[in-house]
Coordinates of C-alpha atoms in Angstrom, one line a residue:
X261 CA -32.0 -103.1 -24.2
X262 CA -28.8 -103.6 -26.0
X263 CA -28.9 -104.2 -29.6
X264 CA -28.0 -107.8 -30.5
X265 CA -24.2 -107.6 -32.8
X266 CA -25.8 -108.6 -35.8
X267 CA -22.2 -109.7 -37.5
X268 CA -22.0 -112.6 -35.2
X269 CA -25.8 -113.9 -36.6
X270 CA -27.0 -116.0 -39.4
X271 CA -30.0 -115.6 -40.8
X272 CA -31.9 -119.0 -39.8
X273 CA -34.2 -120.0 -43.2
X274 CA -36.5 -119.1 -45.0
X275 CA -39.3 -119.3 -43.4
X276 CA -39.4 -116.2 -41.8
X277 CA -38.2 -114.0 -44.4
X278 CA -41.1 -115.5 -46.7
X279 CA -43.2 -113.3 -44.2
X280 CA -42.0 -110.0 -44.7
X281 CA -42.3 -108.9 -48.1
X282 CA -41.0 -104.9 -49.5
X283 CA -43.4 -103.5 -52.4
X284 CA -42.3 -101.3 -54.5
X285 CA -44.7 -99.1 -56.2
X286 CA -44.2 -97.1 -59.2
X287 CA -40.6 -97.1 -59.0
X288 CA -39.8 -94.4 -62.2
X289 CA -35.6 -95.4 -61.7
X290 CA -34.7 -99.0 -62.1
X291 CA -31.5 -98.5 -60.3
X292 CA -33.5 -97.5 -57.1
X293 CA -35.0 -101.0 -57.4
X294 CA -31.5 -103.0 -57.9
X295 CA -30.1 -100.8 -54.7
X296 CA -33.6 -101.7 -52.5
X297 CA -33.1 -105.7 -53.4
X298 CA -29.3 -105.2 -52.5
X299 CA -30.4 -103.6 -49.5
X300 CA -32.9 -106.4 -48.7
X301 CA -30.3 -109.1 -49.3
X302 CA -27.8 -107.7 -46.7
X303 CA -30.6 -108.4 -44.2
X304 CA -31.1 -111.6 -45.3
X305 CA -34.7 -110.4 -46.4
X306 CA -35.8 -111.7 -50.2
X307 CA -39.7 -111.1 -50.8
X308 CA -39.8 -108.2 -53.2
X309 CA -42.4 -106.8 -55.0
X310 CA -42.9 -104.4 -57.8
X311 CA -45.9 -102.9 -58.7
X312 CA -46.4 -101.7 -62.4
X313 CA -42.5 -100.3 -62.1
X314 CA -41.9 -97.9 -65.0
X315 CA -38.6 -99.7 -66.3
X316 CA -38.3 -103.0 -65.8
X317 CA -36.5 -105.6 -66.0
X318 CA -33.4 -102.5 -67.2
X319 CA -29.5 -103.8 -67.1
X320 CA -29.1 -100.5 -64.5
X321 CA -31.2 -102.5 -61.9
X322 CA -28.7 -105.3 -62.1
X323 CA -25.9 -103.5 -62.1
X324 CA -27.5 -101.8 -59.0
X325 CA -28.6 -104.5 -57.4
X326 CA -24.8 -105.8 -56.6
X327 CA -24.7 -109.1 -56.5
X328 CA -28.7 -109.6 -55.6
X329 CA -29.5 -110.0 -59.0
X330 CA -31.3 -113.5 -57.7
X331 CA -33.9 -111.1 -55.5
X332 CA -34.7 -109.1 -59.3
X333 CA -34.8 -112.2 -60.9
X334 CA -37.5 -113.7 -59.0
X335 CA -39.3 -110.3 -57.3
X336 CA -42.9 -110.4 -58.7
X337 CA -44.6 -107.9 -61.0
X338 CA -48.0 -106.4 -60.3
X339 CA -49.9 -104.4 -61.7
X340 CA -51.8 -102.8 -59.0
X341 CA -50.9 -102.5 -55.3
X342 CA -54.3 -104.1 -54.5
X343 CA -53.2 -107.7 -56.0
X344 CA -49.7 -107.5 -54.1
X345 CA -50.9 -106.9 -50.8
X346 CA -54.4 -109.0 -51.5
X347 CA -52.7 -111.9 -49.4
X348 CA -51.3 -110.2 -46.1
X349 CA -52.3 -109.9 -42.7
X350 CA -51.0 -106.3 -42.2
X351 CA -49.9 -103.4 -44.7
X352 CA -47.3 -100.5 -43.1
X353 CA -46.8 -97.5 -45.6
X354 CA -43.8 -96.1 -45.7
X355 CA -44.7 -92.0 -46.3
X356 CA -43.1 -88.9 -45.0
X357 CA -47.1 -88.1 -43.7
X358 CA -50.2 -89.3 -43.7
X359 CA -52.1 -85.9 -45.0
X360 CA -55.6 -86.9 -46.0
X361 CA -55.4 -90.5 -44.5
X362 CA -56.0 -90.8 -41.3
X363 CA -53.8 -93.7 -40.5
X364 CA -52.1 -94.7 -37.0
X365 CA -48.5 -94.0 -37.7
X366 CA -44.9 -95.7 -36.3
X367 CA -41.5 -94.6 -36.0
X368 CA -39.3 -97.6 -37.8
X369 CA -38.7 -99.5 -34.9
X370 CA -42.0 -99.7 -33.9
X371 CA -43.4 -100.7 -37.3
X372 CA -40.6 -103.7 -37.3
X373 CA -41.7 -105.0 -34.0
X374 CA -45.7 -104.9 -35.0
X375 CA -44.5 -106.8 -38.2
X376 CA -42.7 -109.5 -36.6
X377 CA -45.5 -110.0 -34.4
X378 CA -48.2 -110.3 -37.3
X379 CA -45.8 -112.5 -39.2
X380 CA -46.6 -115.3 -36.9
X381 CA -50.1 -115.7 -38.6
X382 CA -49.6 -114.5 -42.2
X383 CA -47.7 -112.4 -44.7
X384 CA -46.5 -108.5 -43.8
X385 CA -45.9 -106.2 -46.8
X386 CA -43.9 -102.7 -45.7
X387 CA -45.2 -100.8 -49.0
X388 CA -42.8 -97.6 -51.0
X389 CA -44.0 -95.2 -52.8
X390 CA -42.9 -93.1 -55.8
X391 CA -39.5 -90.8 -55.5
X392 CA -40.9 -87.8 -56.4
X393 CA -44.9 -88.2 -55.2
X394 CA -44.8 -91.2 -52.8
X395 CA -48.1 -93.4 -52.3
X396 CA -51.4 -91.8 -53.7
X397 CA -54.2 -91.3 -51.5
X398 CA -56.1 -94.0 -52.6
X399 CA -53.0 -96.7 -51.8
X400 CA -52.9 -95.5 -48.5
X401 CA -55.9 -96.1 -48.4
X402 CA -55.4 -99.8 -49.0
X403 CA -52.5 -99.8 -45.5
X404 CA -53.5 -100.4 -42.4
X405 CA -50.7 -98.1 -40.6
X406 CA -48.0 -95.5 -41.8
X407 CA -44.5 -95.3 -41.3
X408 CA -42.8 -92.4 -40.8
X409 CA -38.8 -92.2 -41.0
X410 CA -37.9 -89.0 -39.2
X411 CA -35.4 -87.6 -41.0
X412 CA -33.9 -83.7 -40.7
X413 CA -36.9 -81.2 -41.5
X414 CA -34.9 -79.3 -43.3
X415 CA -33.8 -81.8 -45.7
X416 CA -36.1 -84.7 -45.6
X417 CA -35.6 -86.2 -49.0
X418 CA -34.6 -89.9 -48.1
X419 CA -33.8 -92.1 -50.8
X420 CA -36.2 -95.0 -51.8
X421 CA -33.2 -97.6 -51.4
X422 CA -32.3 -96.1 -47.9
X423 CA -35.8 -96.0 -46.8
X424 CA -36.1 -99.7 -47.4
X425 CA -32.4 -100.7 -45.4
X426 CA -33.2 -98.8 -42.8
X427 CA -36.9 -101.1 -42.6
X428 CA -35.0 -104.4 -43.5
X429 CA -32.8 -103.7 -40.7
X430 CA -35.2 -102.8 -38.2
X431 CA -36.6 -105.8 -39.0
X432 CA -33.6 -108.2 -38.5
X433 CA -33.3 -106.3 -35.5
X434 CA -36.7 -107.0 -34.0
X435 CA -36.4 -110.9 -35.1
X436 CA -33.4 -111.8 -32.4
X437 CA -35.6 -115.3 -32.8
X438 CA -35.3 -115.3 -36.0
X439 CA -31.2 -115.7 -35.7
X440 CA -29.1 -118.4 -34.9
X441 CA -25.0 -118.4 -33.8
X442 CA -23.2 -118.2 -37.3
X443 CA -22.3 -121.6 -38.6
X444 CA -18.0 -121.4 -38.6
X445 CA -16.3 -120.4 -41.5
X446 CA -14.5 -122.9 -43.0
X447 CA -11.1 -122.1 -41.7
X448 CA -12.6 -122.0 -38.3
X449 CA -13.6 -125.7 -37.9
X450 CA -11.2 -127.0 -35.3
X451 CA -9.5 -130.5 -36.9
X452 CA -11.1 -133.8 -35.3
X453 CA -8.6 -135.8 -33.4
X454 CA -8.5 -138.2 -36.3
X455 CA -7.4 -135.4 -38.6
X456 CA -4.7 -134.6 -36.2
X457 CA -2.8 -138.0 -36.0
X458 CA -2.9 -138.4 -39.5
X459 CA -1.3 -135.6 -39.3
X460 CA 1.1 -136.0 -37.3
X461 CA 2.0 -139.4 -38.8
X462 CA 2.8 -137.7 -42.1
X463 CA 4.5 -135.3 -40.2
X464 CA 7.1 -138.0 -38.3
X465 CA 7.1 -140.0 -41.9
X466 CA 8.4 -136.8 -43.6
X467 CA 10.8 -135.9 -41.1
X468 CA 12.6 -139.4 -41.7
X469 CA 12.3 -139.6 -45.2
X470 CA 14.2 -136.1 -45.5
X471 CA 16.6 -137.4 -42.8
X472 CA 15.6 -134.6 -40.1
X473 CA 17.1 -136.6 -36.9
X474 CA 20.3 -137.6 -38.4
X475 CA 20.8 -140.4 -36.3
X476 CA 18.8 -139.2 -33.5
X477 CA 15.9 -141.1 -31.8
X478 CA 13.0 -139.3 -33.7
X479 CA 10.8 -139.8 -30.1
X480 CA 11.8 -136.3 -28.2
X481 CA 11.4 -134.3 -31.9
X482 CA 8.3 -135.9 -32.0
X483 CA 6.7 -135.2 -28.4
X484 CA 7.7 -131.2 -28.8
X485 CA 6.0 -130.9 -32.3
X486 CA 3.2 -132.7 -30.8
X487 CA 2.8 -130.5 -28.0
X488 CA 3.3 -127.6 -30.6
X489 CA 1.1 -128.1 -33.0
X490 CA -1.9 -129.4 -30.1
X491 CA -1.6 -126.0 -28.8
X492 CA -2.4 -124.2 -32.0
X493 CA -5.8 -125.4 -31.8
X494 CA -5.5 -126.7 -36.0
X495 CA -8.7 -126.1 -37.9
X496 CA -9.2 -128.3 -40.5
X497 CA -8.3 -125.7 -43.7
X498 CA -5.2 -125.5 -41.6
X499 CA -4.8 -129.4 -41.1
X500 CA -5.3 -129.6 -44.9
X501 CA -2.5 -126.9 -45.8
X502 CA 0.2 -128.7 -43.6
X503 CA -0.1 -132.0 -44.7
X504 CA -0.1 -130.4 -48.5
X505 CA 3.5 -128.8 -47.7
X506 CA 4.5 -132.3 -46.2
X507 CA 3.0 -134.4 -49.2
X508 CA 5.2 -131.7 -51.5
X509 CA 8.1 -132.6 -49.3
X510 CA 7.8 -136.3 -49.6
X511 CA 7.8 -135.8 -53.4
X512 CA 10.5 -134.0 -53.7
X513 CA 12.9 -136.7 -50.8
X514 CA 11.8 -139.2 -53.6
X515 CA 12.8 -137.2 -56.3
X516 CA 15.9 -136.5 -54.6
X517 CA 16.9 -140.1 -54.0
X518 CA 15.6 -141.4 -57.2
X519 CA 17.7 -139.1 -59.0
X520 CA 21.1 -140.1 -56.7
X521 CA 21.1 -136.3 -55.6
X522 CA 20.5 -138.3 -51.6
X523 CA 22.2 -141.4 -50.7
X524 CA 20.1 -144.0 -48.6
X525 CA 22.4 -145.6 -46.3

């Protein structure tokens, strides 16, 4: 299967991402939490939730977060993991291995796609644990399934703001549903037809008031611009720009003739 091109997708509402909420636990660096809500907000993802973090709410975390800073300011603040997972229908662990647990465990992409599926009939919480000791035995306890990010053996150390992009995207990548076609930028919204011929009769009212044809019938300048312009395929931003430079040019004919610079025969 061929991975949808997620920079052509939107992410749809709310309603979805209300479903899958990232818990936090222990956090002992507030930056790590600003990077994780960053990472969450590139995926359109918001639900975040710290439990009994030992700095925060720190001016590193916002600085961190990037431009999420509306993820820290509403993430909720626990003080257990018990209370911020009391409400979901499944709990996925994130831990490099389920020791003492005995816990069914997924790769990433696997975890996502069981998520998605149990979001349909309540709230999903993918849970992190400490940087240096990860989830106690006891939390684990309180997960229904691990999740294990292979990483090299040799070097498995994965940091607690990576962990959680490469879980948010997973998950916008097992939600294709969940995605709609980008709404157009701005400057991509093709001018209506209306937009166009008031265009292009500020265009032919320019082009005599700063005496363009010279004499000339103004019909054959006209038809050529016309065809000119139509094939440009004019957004809207574009439509806009134009008739500024025109409105700019008609000022400055007035000026022109109202100062005697330009004769009006």
């Amino acid at each position: 299967m061929n991975d949808p091109d997620l920079s052509a997708v939107a992410w749809r509402g709310d309603a979805f991402a209300s479903r899958i909420r990232f818990v936090l636990v222990g956090t002992q660096h507030p930056g790590n939490i600003g990077a994780a809500a960053r990472a969450l907000k590139t995926m359109g993802l918001s639900e975040l939730v710290l439990v009994a973090p030992e700095d925060f709410p720190a001016d590193e975390a916002f600085r961190r977060a990037a431009g999420a800073d509306d993820l820290l300011a509403q993430a909720r603040v626990t003080a257990t993991l018990a209370e911020a997972v009391s409400d979901c229908r499944l709990v996925l662990g994130s831990t490099a291995r389920a020791r003492r647990v005995a816990l069914d465990e997924y790769a990433p992409r696997q975890a996502a796609a069981r998520a998605v599926q149990a979001s349909s009939e309540g709230v999903v919480a993918f849970v992190f644990g400490r940087e240096r000791t990860g989830l106690t035995n006891e939390e684990l306890q309180l997960c229904h399934a691990a999740v294990h990010i292979p990483a090299n053996p040799e070097y498995s150390s994965l940091n607690l703001a990576a962990a959680v992009q490469i879980l948010a995207y997973e998950v916008r990548l097992a939600a294709p549903e969940q995605f709609a076609a980008a709404e157009p930028a701005a400057d991509a919204v093709l001018a209506s037809h209306a937009q166009l011929e008031g265009f292009f009769t500020q265009l032919g009212q320019t082009l005599d008031e700063i005496d363009f044809h010279k004499g000339r019938t103004p019909d054959s300048a006209m038809r050529k611009l016309r065809r000119l312009f139509l094939r440009s395929d004019l957004s809207e931003q574009e439509v806009r720009l134009l008739r500024g430079i025109l409105a700019d040019a008609q000022r400055m004919a007035r000026l022109a003739v109202e100062g005697g610079v330009v004769r009006r025969e």
